[in-house]
Amino acid sequence: MAARAGVSVGTVSNVLNHPGQVRPATVEKVRAVIEELGFTPNANARSLAGADSRTIGLVVVDLRNTLFVDIARGAQREAAAEGMNLLVTNSDSDDSLQDAHLELFESARVSGVLLAPLSDPAVGVQRVRRHGTPLVVINYDTGREDCCTVLVDNERVGHLAARHMIELGRRRLAWVSELGALQPVQQRQVGVRRAVREAGRGVGLTEIDTQHVDGSHARTAVERLLAVPARHRPDAVVAVTDLLGASIVQELQEAGLSVPGDIAVMGCDHDARAWGGAIPLTTVRLEGEEMGVAAVRLLAEEVAEGGGHVHRTVVVQPSLLVRESSAGRVPVPGPTTTRALGSTRRGV
Amino acid sequence: MAARAGVSVGTVSNVLNHPGQVRPATVEKVRAVIEELGFTPNANARSLAGADSRTIGLVVVDLRNTLFVDIARGAQREAAAEGMNLLVTNSDSDDSLQDAHLELFESARVSGVLLAPLSDPAVGVQRVRRHGTPLVVINYDTGREDCCTVLVDNERVGHLAARHMIELGRRRLAWVSELGALQPVQQRQVGVRRAVREAGRGVGLTEIDTQHVDGSHARTAVERLLAVPARHRPDAVVAVTDLLGASIVQELQEAGLSVPGDIAVMGCDHDARAWGGAIPLTTVRLEGEEMGVAAVRLLAEEVAEGGGHVHRTVVVQPSLLVRESSAGRVPVPGPTTTRALGSTRRGV
DNA sequence: CTGAAAGCGCTTACAG
DNA sequence: CTGAAAGCGCTTACAG
């Protein structure tokens, strides 16, 4: 095709892929023609002929959750640094869509796949592994030995949250969450329980099941709270997600209670979707970008090392972000101490 | 390969693509082997051999801006409805990355490309068009006749915003924005000016240039506001984005002014990133999902109609979302009127 | 340094 | 209904 410009296809291919092996004058000439014709090589043919795609596919469970956007950004940045491209797909919490996306990437023969699933992705992972495509699972502990994993220390998430409430002087904690099958949720619960146990006598824990991790059942949860006589009522709520936490704040206010006066509330995830409420929500922040970077590094290792690769797990640590819903309206800091929007107190 | 299971490759291909033309028993047999071997057809070979990819590429300027996540979700939903897959790429406000992503999709020979750019994407668009790949530009009016476009009525965005402030009784409006080259910004400004003009005598407008559309120069803008003697000072600020609006709220509070008491503030975009401030921000909401759906429809039309396609522009209407930063703390609605988080008053 | 040839895994007419 | 053949646009050895 573009070879019409004097040389053979083989030579065009060489100026594209191994310009060092071609006489400079020829390189010039070919490049000029490429430019002139606006030639874009067919990546499909390229891949078929054996070149690797330099493309990574990322399947994410929910792009509205800013954690996953952060993961995508971190992954993108690191991919670019390694000379690769990142393609993102949103499964929107739909397991069958997730499998379809995995298969889409598989069929495109990408160099590797990153998967941030909602629940155990066993079937999908197995399929991908069967083809020998490198795969890194993000934010879910599969317990598998056959792929790398990037995890949040979810037990620590729960522990940081509950301990924060205890340190604020709260004594009757409530853990409000889906109490069923979701793994990160269970781990957070373990952390919450441990913090309460460590606090010793005088600190108690109530667990309330909302069936869902979003805010859809916040009302029922709040009704449960209010059914308890005021003096035995929980004075602190740790919600499994920000979405649920924010809804609880809203329901409590509608019921005439003050937050954090009567009941302190916090969520987990640092999810921007939940930031629309009247009271800024305390949360435990997950470091998404760091997770994305780590995932691409693991993937690149596996691509480079091939069969001899030993699978690893990287655990990223969360951090506490204190805002009004637990600590009350924080005095506005002086001009010299705040810069970025939302840079409230942060630390353990 | 899988043809090892009794039949020829041609037949395997037929059961995959035209199962009607194959004897049911053969279809059964082949499918069983496909299942058994975990066979995933090579999409690259498929595409090379002339089948179309059924894949759409979406290049988005900034995934942290929830508008673009909404666009991606709408596009995804509509793509699925048309039996296509959506691949998303985030250019992170980097024009050269954006061009690289366009080229990536081009080289993959996707069925069509969706582009949500920050500024005039002329070069990239031209390249894509040269190859004859269908392309729809989202959220930017290129003025080109050679592709379809999905736009927000940005003049209306500005008009809704300014009129809201005027209807609230504010008389000295400030339009705070980058006042330079960005097209959507200019259009919003036109709308703001028109609303002020329509309000007649007694309503005035000050325009303050922040150089950027994010919150980075909010402080300087606020200093400019405060330099004006109190009785002539603007009593309403319309910021070009929520990010800027939220930062202005914060700066005003740090300066000891009350929002909306002394100065009402609002943003535009309905951008979740800006929702972390102490006061929920009034905004003009852009209907991202609707935009994504419209874009995929236009693309599908063009794919179906081929060369005879006539390019069109679809304009999506914004809506006002009133919250505390302009209207004050809204009385908490009764249990029967609120459901979803953040469902505050909404309408013209 | 450059060209001609084989082959990547498919699909699509075309014979049988 | 099924198989054999050609061809999609590349890359990679291999001759020259």
XYZ file of C-alpha atoms (C1' of nucleotides) in Angstrom:
728
model
C 0.000 0.000 0.000
C 2.134 2.787 1.291
C 4.832 0.707 -0.292
C 3.655 2.325 -3.505
C 6.117 4.954 -2.484
C 9.191 3.190 -3.719
C 9.933 0.320 -1.340
C 8.519 -3.021 -0.237
C 6.102 -3.638 2.599
C 8.871 -5.296 4.524
C 10.874 -2.117 4.447
C 7.927 -0.012 5.571
C 7.466 -2.395 8.431
C 11.111 -2.030 9.284
C 11.102 1.744 9.383
C 8.131 1.470 11.722
C 9.595 -1.148 14.016
C 13.336 -1.290 13.494
C 14.382 2.023 11.953
C 17.955 1.322 12.955
C 18.172 -1.377 10.319
C 17.162 0.896 7.478
C 19.247 3.422 5.573
C 18.472 6.902 6.935
C 17.557 8.227 3.515
C 15.011 5.443 3.081
C 13.589 6.069 6.543
C 13.112 9.720 5.640
C 11.407 8.911 2.405
C 9.051 6.356 3.904
C 8.144 8.589 6.815
C 7.339 11.417 4.445
C 4.933 9.186 2.543
C 3.345 7.912 5.753
C 2.764 11.487 6.788
C 1.452 12.476 3.392
C -0.997 9.601 3.175
C -2.033 9.833 6.821
C -1.207 6.174 7.126
C -2.221 4.471 10.361
C -0.938 0.918 10.679
C -3.559 -1.732 11.299
C -3.015 -2.884 14.858
C -5.052 -6.003 14.232
C -2.743 -7.180 11.489
C 0.193 -6.219 13.611
C -1.060 -8.281 16.510
C -1.899 -11.197 14.248
C 1.582 -11.171 12.841
C 2.998 -11.564 16.298
C 3.807 -8.105 17.601
C 2.458 -7.561 21.070
C -0.351 -5.079 21.496
C 1.177 -2.869 24.185
C -2.351 -2.486 25.422
C -3.792 -3.210 28.842
C -7.474 -3.703 29.494
C -9.003 -2.560 32.781
C -12.426 -3.854 33.785
C -13.897 -1.832 36.577
C -17.037 -2.525 38.575
C -18.397 1.015 38.811
C -16.942 4.183 37.355
C -19.230 6.373 39.412
C -17.376 5.220 42.455
C -14.431 7.565 42.433
C -12.185 4.867 43.862
C -12.243 3.184 40.498
C -11.596 6.376 38.626
C -8.573 6.866 40.830
C -7.462 3.321 40.110
C -7.886 3.947 36.383
C -5.873 7.144 36.562
C -3.053 5.531 38.468
C -3.035 2.609 36.061
C -3.069 4.940 33.084
C -0.169 6.950 34.370
C 1.944 3.900 35.046
C 0.962 2.270 31.753
C 2.063 5.376 29.872
C 5.344 5.276 31.754
C 5.859 1.752 30.476
C 4.894 2.693 26.929
C 1.541 0.978 27.057
C -2.031 2.088 26.504
C -4.885 1.564 28.898
C -8.407 0.730 27.775
C -11.137 0.966 30.398
C -14.440 -0.817 30.510
C -17.216 -0.318 33.058
C -19.174 -3.368 34.127
C -21.620 -1.323 36.185
C -21.883 -3.984 38.889
C -23.167 -6.490 36.349
C -21.327 -9.804 36.576
C -22.298 -10.926 33.118
C -21.148 -7.636 31.632
C -17.932 -8.078 33.526
C -17.387 -11.485 31.987
C -18.225 -10.078 28.571
C -15.613 -7.370 29.001
C -13.014 -9.851 30.105
C -13.742 -11.858 27.010
C -13.638 -8.739 24.870
C -10.108 -8.016 26.039
C -9.175 -11.636 25.714
C -10.401 -11.750 22.144
C -8.453 -8.592 21.399
C -5.348 -10.332 22.711
C -4.303 -7.447 24.941
C -0.980 -7.759 26.724
C -2.669 -8.046 30.065
C -5.878 -7.522 31.968
C -6.645 -5.637 35.177
C -9.851 -6.557 36.966
C -11.559 -4.693 39.784
C -14.603 -6.868 40.515
C -17.464 -6.609 42.948
C -17.602 -10.221 44.005
C -15.615 -13.386 43.422
C -14.626 -13.328 39.772
C -13.598 -16.980 39.685
C -15.123 -17.938 36.371
C -13.843 -14.935 34.509
C -10.379 -15.168 36.007
C -10.086 -18.817 35.163
C -11.028 -18.185 31.564
C -8.405 -15.489 31.211
C -5.745 -17.543 32.945
C -6.465 -20.484 30.707
C -5.253 -18.429 27.786
C -2.142 -17.507 29.684
C -2.969 -13.805 29.607
C -1.418 -11.970 32.539
C -4.091 -10.725 34.921
C -4.076 -8.712 38.112
C -7.105 -8.611 40.381
C -7.667 -5.339 42.203
C -9.573 -4.840 45.430
C -10.662 -8.431 45.880
C -8.801 -11.244 47.566
C -9.454 -14.247 45.365
C -7.303 -16.519 47.441
C -5.996 -17.808 44.128
C -2.360 -18.613 43.635
C -2.528 -18.099 39.906
C -2.596 -14.328 39.667
C -1.263 -11.190 41.296
C -3.498 -9.106 43.480
C -3.642 -5.540 44.753
C -5.614 -5.196 47.939
C -6.774 -2.579 50.345
C -6.236 -3.497 53.950
C -9.960 -3.619 54.576
C -9.631 -4.828 58.104
C -7.654 -1.692 58.778
C -10.388 0.364 57.125
C -12.865 -0.896 59.676
C -10.399 -0.577 62.488
C -9.456 3.024 61.683
C -13.115 3.936 61.471
C -14.215 2.403 64.751
C -11.149 3.590 66.601
C -11.774 7.134 65.390
C -15.241 7.069 66.899
C -13.928 5.638 70.137
C -11.209 8.264 70.353
C -13.874 10.922 69.929
C -15.371 9.559 73.116
C -18.209 7.605 71.613
C -19.149 4.502 73.546
C -22.066 2.834 71.756
C -21.008 2.105 68.221
C -23.198 0.808 65.428
C -21.800 -0.981 62.408
C -24.284 -0.490 59.598
C -23.676 -2.615 56.563
C -24.699 -5.395 54.332
C -23.767 -8.303 56.619
C -23.732 -11.019 54.016
C -21.322 -12.210 51.409
C -19.253 -9.300 50.189
C -15.654 -9.891 51.079
C -14.354 -6.345 51.607
C -17.381 -5.769 53.788
C -16.680 -8.759 55.985
C -13.097 -7.662 56.426
C -14.126 -4.193 57.463
C -16.430 -5.729 59.977
C -13.587 -7.748 61.449
C -11.647 -4.505 61.878
C -14.545 -2.755 63.533
C -15.028 -5.581 65.974
C -11.370 -5.660 66.833
C -11.273 -1.931 67.574
C -14.263 -2.296 69.863
C -12.709 -5.266 71.607
C -9.435 -3.408 72.081
C -11.309 -0.510 73.658
C -12.364 -2.857 76.407
C -15.332 -2.586 78.738
C -17.492 0.463 78.316
C -17.537 0.371 74.537
C -20.220 -1.663 72.828
C -21.164 -2.559 69.298
C -24.495 -3.031 67.540
C -24.561 -4.492 64.048
C -27.354 -3.570 61.671
C -27.896 -5.316 58.381
C -28.932 -3.162 55.415
C -28.794 -5.914 52.788
C -27.129 -3.443 50.428
C -24.003 -1.328 50.580
C -25.591 1.693 48.961
C -27.998 4.115 50.626
C -31.193 2.392 49.567
C -31.950 0.894 52.966
C -30.726 3.707 55.161
C -34.205 4.536 56.358
C -34.835 1.085 57.769
C -31.478 1.148 59.487
C -32.244 4.496 61.070
C -35.632 3.258 62.218
C -33.846 0.409 63.927
C -31.544 2.859 65.656
C -34.406 5.055 66.803
C -36.374 2.128 68.118
C -33.814 1.905 70.906
C -34.504 4.126 73.951
C -32.373 7.262 73.707
C -30.020 6.451 76.577
C -29.064 3.094 75.129
C -29.057 4.291 71.563
C -25.787 4.159 69.603
C -23.948 7.470 69.635
C -21.778 6.646 66.627
C -22.510 4.997 63.313
C -19.845 3.503 61.109
C -21.362 2.827 57.696
C -19.668 0.421 55.338
C -19.672 2.933 52.484
C -19.904 6.688 52.091
C -23.058 6.251 50.101
C -24.743 4.541 53.006
C -23.193 6.909 55.536
C -24.471 9.971 53.718
C -27.966 8.549 53.479
C -27.935 7.784 57.173
C -26.945 11.356 57.950
C -29.847 12.564 55.879
C -32.328 10.203 57.504
C -31.164 11.120 60.979
C -31.603 14.794 60.240
C -35.045 14.213 58.846
C -35.853 12.419 62.076
C -34.832 15.525 63.968
C -31.528 14.295 65.380
C -28.323 16.257 65.119
C -25.167 14.946 63.492
C -22.682 14.627 65.025
C -24.276 16.041 68.185
C -26.651 13.180 68.924
C -25.017 10.632 66.705
C -21.696 10.830 64.910
C -21.650 9.207 61.489
C -18.927 8.175 59.112
C -18.551 6.162 55.965
C -15.740 4.402 54.168
C -14.304 4.762 50.640
C -13.855 8.485 50.081
C -16.500 8.274 47.397
C -17.339 11.607 45.785
C -20.861 10.505 45.023
C -21.697 10.814 48.680
C -20.447 14.326 49.105
C -23.675 16.082 48.240
C -25.217 16.011 51.688
C -25.583 18.944 54.015
C -22.818 17.693 56.292
C -19.388 16.708 54.994
C -18.830 13.074 55.793
C -15.912 11.634 57.688
C -14.503 8.655 55.855
C -11.636 6.232 55.487
C -9.863 6.966 52.280
C -8.697 4.244 49.930
C -5.658 5.165 47.861
C -6.914 4.370 44.399
C -4.126 5.824 42.310
C -1.555 3.954 44.308
C -3.536 0.783 43.684
C -3.673 1.401 39.946
C 0.049 2.028 39.758
C 0.813 -1.105 41.740
C -1.439 -3.189 39.522
C 0.239 -2.101 36.305
C 3.654 -2.724 37.811
C 2.671 -6.261 38.730
C 1.259 -6.787 35.265
C 4.379 -5.434 33.589
C 6.503 -7.748 35.697
C 4.465 -10.701 34.626
C 4.589 -9.702 30.985
C 8.350 -9.316 31.190
C 9.083 -12.443 33.172
C 6.715 -14.689 31.243
C 6.110 -18.157 32.604
C 8.666 -17.868 35.394
C 6.677 -15.130 37.099
C 5.895 -15.605 40.766
C 2.546 -14.111 41.743
C 2.465 -11.553 44.535
C -0.020 -9.542 46.522
C 0.445 -5.855 47.225
C -1.524 -4.352 50.092
C -2.228 -0.629 50.045
C -2.936 1.154 53.332
C -6.016 3.350 53.868
C -6.077 6.595 55.830
C -8.592 8.434 57.947
C -10.187 11.636 56.669
C -11.963 13.553 59.424
C -14.829 15.866 58.555
C -17.888 17.375 60.127
C -20.135 14.332 60.405
C -17.983 12.897 63.184
C -15.955 15.794 64.565
C -18.435 18.617 64.232
C -17.951 21.821 62.317
C -14.214 22.232 62.342
C -13.146 25.844 62.911
C -12.224 27.354 59.567
C -8.442 27.146 59.345
C -6.372 30.246 58.717
C -5.443 31.195 55.176
C -1.993 29.700 55.469
C -3.085 26.228 56.394
C -5.669 25.356 53.791
C -5.010 25.195 50.142
C -6.802 22.489 48.303
C -10.523 22.067 48.475
C -11.473 19.532 51.059
C -8.091 19.391 52.696
C -9.448 18.889 56.159
C -7.584 17.117 58.895
C -6.107 13.874 57.851
C -4.011 11.236 59.488
C -4.529 8.283 61.693
C -7.183 -25.367 15.710
C -10.528 -26.101 17.223
C -11.229 -27.569 13.808
C -9.295 -30.545 15.142
C -12.674 -31.507 16.432
C -13.976 -33.002 13.248
C -14.708 -30.167 10.882
C -12.937 -27.477 8.904
C -12.119 -23.956 10.038
C -14.712 -22.616 7.653
C -17.380 -24.570 9.419
C -16.278 -23.385 12.837
C -16.434 -19.864 11.530
C -19.920 -20.519 10.263
C -21.246 -21.859 13.532
C -19.865 -18.721 15.160
C -21.248 -16.264 12.619
C -23.981 -17.974 10.625
C -25.210 -20.903 12.705
C -28.345 -20.996 10.552
C -26.318 -22.344 7.668
C -24.947 -25.293 9.580
C -26.579 -28.600 10.416
C -27.815 -28.444 14.037
C -25.892 -31.568 14.982
C -22.667 -30.016 13.711
C -23.402 -26.783 15.542
C -23.841 -28.755 18.747
C -20.647 -30.646 18.288
C -18.574 -27.592 17.461
C -19.993 -25.612 20.346
C -19.176 -28.403 22.735
C -15.563 -28.385 21.620
C -15.385 -24.601 21.852
C -16.629 -24.844 25.402
C -14.297 -27.686 26.262
C -11.229 -25.947 24.906
C -12.189 -22.530 26.257
C -11.734 -21.198 22.773
C -11.876 -17.428 22.380
C -11.846 -16.276 18.772
C -9.100 -13.848 17.858
C -10.837 -10.545 17.249
C -7.812 -9.206 15.428
C -7.964 -11.923 12.814
C -11.676 -11.447 12.628
C -11.350 -7.755 11.999
C -8.587 -8.327 9.485
C -10.742 -10.765 7.586
C -13.384 -8.129 7.173
C -15.851 -8.578 10.009
C -16.585 -5.334 11.781
C -15.397 -4.930 15.318
C -18.667 -3.991 16.971
C -16.552 -1.831 19.224
C -16.780 1.879 19.903
C -13.953 3.907 21.354
C -14.691 6.812 23.673
C -11.967 9.353 24.399
C -12.817 11.511 27.353
C -11.013 14.576 28.622
C -11.262 13.915 32.357
C -12.836 10.968 34.109
C -12.763 12.701 37.473
C -15.313 15.112 36.149
C -18.475 13.174 36.743
C -20.032 14.646 33.621
C -17.788 12.412 31.582
C -18.513 9.368 33.666
C -22.191 10.025 33.044
C -21.499 10.348 29.336
C -19.591 7.072 29.393
C -22.408 5.306 31.200
C -25.034 6.585 28.809
C -22.877 5.606 25.856
C -22.237 2.193 27.338
C -25.891 1.520 27.917
C -26.857 2.519 24.396
C -23.924 0.648 22.870
C -24.983 -2.522 24.661
C -28.493 -2.010 23.356
C -27.074 -1.976 19.838
C -24.917 -5.014 20.474
C -21.678 -3.093 20.621
C -18.914 -2.746 23.187
C -17.578 0.503 24.547
C -13.920 1.076 25.305
C -13.050 4.186 27.291
C -9.832 6.104 27.363
C -8.990 9.063 29.595
C -6.858 11.807 28.102
C -6.590 13.654 31.409
C -6.744 17.081 29.741
C -3.624 16.299 27.749
C -4.062 17.088 24.059
C -1.231 14.898 22.925
C -2.587 11.973 24.938
C -5.940 12.637 23.368
C -4.449 12.419 19.884
C -2.617 9.251 20.877
C -5.866 7.675 22.038
C -7.636 8.665 18.847
C -4.868 7.009 16.920
C -5.012 3.962 19.146
C -8.677 3.466 18.287
C -8.005 4.222 14.674
C -5.273 1.626 14.499
C -7.589 -0.884 16.159
C -10.114 -0.172 13.409
C -13.018 0.299 15.798
C -16.442 0.786 14.271
C -16.583 4.353 15.439
C -15.099 6.907 17.784
C -16.669 9.217 20.350
C -14.610 12.210 21.434
C -15.244 14.514 24.367
C -12.395 17.031 24.086
C -11.352 20.017 26.126
C -10.480 22.351 23.304
C -10.700 22.341 19.531
C -9.769 18.831 18.426
C -9.276 19.812 14.781
C -6.109 17.841 14.081
C -7.310 14.660 15.708
C -10.736 14.829 14.127
C -9.289 15.366 10.692
C -7.036 12.375 11.035
C -9.922 10.147 12.033
C -12.178 11.491 9.294
C -9.490 10.915 6.714
C -9.791 7.217 7.375
C -13.521 7.405 7.010
C -14.116 6.250 10.568
C -17.416 7.529 11.932
C -16.830 10.016 14.711
C -19.075 12.006 17.020
C -17.757 14.957 18.986
C -19.319 15.484 22.383
C -19.518 18.724 24.334
C -17.594 20.855 21.863
C -18.921 22.714 18.868
C -16.275 22.195 16.211
C -18.214 24.101 13.594
C -17.222 21.285 11.243
C -19.639 19.905 8.727
C -17.902 16.570 8.559
C -19.058 14.960 11.774
C -21.992 14.695 14.132
C -21.978 16.564 17.403
C -23.708 16.353 20.759
C -23.776 19.642 22.584
C -24.908 21.123 25.823
C -26.761 24.371 25.422
C -24.039 26.255 27.243
C -25.585 29.627 26.674
C -28.597 28.304 28.518
C -26.340 27.084 31.299
C -25.144 30.616 31.883
C -28.604 32.053 31.465
C -30.209 29.646 33.959
C -27.517 30.416 36.470
C -27.675 34.175 36.274
C -31.456 34.236 36.138
C -31.605 32.085 39.254
C -29.536 34.625 41.151
C -31.652 37.477 39.857
C -34.872 35.714 40.830
C -33.435 35.265 44.291
C -33.325 39.059 44.465
C -29.623 39.492 43.873
C -28.721 42.655 42.007
C -24.943 42.797 41.676
C -23.804 39.661 39.908
C -20.243 38.543 39.365
C -19.284 36.127 36.624
C -16.104 34.408 37.732
C -14.362 32.402 35.075
C -11.493 31.916 32.782
C -12.316 34.613 30.249
C -10.138 33.400 27.433
C -10.389 30.799 24.782
C -12.476 27.895 26.045
C -15.590 27.617 23.976
C -18.119 26.280 26.485
C -16.958 28.993 28.833
C -17.541 31.758 26.324
C -21.008 30.467 25.612
C -21.900 30.389 29.275
C -20.725 33.954 29.527
C -23.011 34.974 26.682
C -25.923 33.440 28.585
C -25.005 35.187 31.802
C -24.813 38.540 30.050
C -28.124 38.009 28.355
C -29.880 37.206 31.641
C -28.453 40.355 33.181
C -29.501 42.423 30.198
C -33.009 40.971 30.285
C -33.291 41.894 33.955
C -32.957 45.523 32.929
C -31.782 48.440 35.041
C -30.943 47.688 38.607
C -29.032 44.504 37.868
C -25.345 44.763 37.113
C -22.566 42.402 36.174
C -18.892 42.269 37.071
C -16.624 39.833 35.233
C -13.566 38.432 36.950
C -10.920 36.466 35.112
C -9.413 33.480 36.936
C -7.289 32.209 34.050
C -8.358 28.682 34.933
C -11.672 26.907 35.255
C -10.678 24.950 38.338
C -10.397 26.305 41.852
C -6.722 27.181 41.724
C -7.235 30.918 41.409
C -10.271 31.303 43.636
C -8.344 33.240 46.230
C -7.322 35.978 43.841
C -10.867 36.226 42.574
C -12.187 36.596 46.104
C -9.601 39.256 46.886
C -10.833 41.175 43.882
C -14.390 40.913 45.192
C -13.435 42.047 48.656
C -11.455 44.993 47.335
C -14.787 46.565 46.405
C -16.482 48.577 49.184
C -19.170 46.442 50.798
C -22.160 48.368 49.493
C -21.053 48.048 45.882
C -19.743 44.545 46.241
C -21.379 41.749 44.209
C -24.027 39.880 46.185
C -24.018 36.862 43.881
C -21.245 34.898 42.232
C -21.776 32.622 39.277
C -18.683 30.499 38.812
C -18.067 28.795 35.516
C -17.555 25.399 37.162
C -18.494 23.724 40.417
C -14.837 23.298 41.217
C -14.296 27.030 41.075
C -17.604 27.753 42.814
C -16.777 25.485 45.729
C -13.357 27.061 46.159
C -14.908 30.497 46.148
C -17.333 29.463 48.875
C -14.421 28.269 50.939
C -12.394 31.428 50.395
C -15.343 33.644 51.244
C -15.913 31.772 54.478
C -12.282 32.027 55.404
C -12.556 35.745 54.807
C -15.389 35.835 57.324
C -18.286 36.357 54.922
C -21.418 34.272 55.013
C -22.694 32.222 52.079
C -25.339 32.799 50.857
C -26.082 35.541 53.426
C -23.530 38.077 52.248
C -22.862 36.562 48.877
C -24.724 33.777 47.125
C -22.536 31.438 45.107
C -23.199 28.837 42.495
C -21.266 26.768 40.011
C -22.046 24.910 36.820
C -21.593 21.244 35.810
C -22.972 19.175 38.677
C -19.475 17.897 39.267
C -19.195 15.546 42.234
C -15.608 16.552 42.855
C -16.832 19.849 44.169
C -19.268 18.449 46.660
C -16.894 18.198 49.571
C -17.301 21.725 50.890
C -19.165 22.731 54.004
C -22.053 24.193 52.017
C -23.824 22.249 49.275
C -23.379 24.113 46.039
C -26.146 25.253 43.734
C -25.322 24.311 40.172
C -26.584 23.893 36.637
C -26.712 20.255 35.841
C -25.560 18.850 32.521
C -27.332 15.677 31.457
C -24.362 13.466 30.755
C -26.113 10.139 30.289
C -28.485 11.657 27.814
C -25.493 13.014 25.921
C -23.813 9.623 25.838
C -26.935 7.930 24.560
C -27.402 10.553 21.864
C -23.800 10.220 20.751
C -23.987 6.463 20.306
C -27.236 6.795 18.396
C -25.654 9.261 16.003
C -22.675 6.974 15.597
C -24.863 3.952 14.948
C -26.774 5.899 12.320
C -23.587 6.801 10.582
C -22.278 3.247 10.720
C -25.548 1.982 9.272
C -25.978 4.613 6.602
C -22.384 4.617 5.473
C -21.328 7.319 3.017
C -24.830 8.708 2.552
C -25.000 9.838 6.171
C -25.953 13.438 6.799
C -24.252 14.859 9.883
C -26.417 16.322 12.619
C -26.081 18.128 15.901
C -28.078 17.162 18.973
C -28.402 19.750 21.733
C -29.117 18.545 25.252
C -30.753 20.938 27.703
C -29.313 21.648 31.169
C -31.343 22.113 34.328
C -31.000 24.112 37.512
C -30.225 22.373 40.783
C -30.822 24.628 43.781
C -28.907 24.002 46.993
C -27.736 25.856 50.042
C -25.017 28.049 48.558
C -27.581 30.207 46.800
C -30.901 29.579 48.546
C -29.752 29.097 52.109
C -30.322 26.075 54.258
C -33.458 24.596 52.780
C -35.844 23.283 55.447
C -35.485 19.525 55.650
C -38.340 18.096 53.602
C -40.727 15.622 55.163
C -40.092 11.911 54.809
C -42.522 11.567 51.947
C -40.880 14.097 49.700
C -37.250 13.063 49.702
C -35.936 9.757 48.590
C -32.671 9.813 46.765
C -29.609 11.405 48.233
C -29.183 14.905 46.978
C -32.635 15.167 45.515
C -33.042 18.798 46.357
C -35.252 21.126 44.421
C -34.802 20.928 40.745
C -36.372 22.581 37.748
C -35.989 25.743 35.746
C 20.459 -2.397 3.411
C 16.260 -4.306 0.824
C 12.922 -7.500 -1.357
C 10.225 -11.829 -1.678
C 7.986 -15.302 0.944
C 5.607 -17.483 4.616
C 2.382 -17.250 8.127
C -0.551 -15.108 11.970
C -6.299 -16.703 12.619
C -9.990 -15.525 10.727
C -14.191 -14.749 6.946
C -16.193 -15.073 2.806
C -17.460 -16.629 -1.657
C -17.192 -20.807 -4.238
C -17.168 -25.686 -5.381
C -18.762 -29.965 -4.383
C -24.585 -28.652 4.468
C -19.336 -28.756 4.315
C -14.496 -28.257 2.752
C -10.628 -25.978 0.276
C -8.854 -21.660 -1.176
C -7.923 -16.878 -1.257
C -7.077 -12.818 1.093
C -7.232 -9.296 5.041
C -2.354 -6.152 6.522
C 1.148 -6.931 8.954
C 6.071 -9.017 10.925
C 9.773 -11.784 10.841
C 13.432 -14.632 9.286
C 15.850 -15.397 5.082
C 18.025 -14.557 0.641
C 20.356 -11.546 -2.137
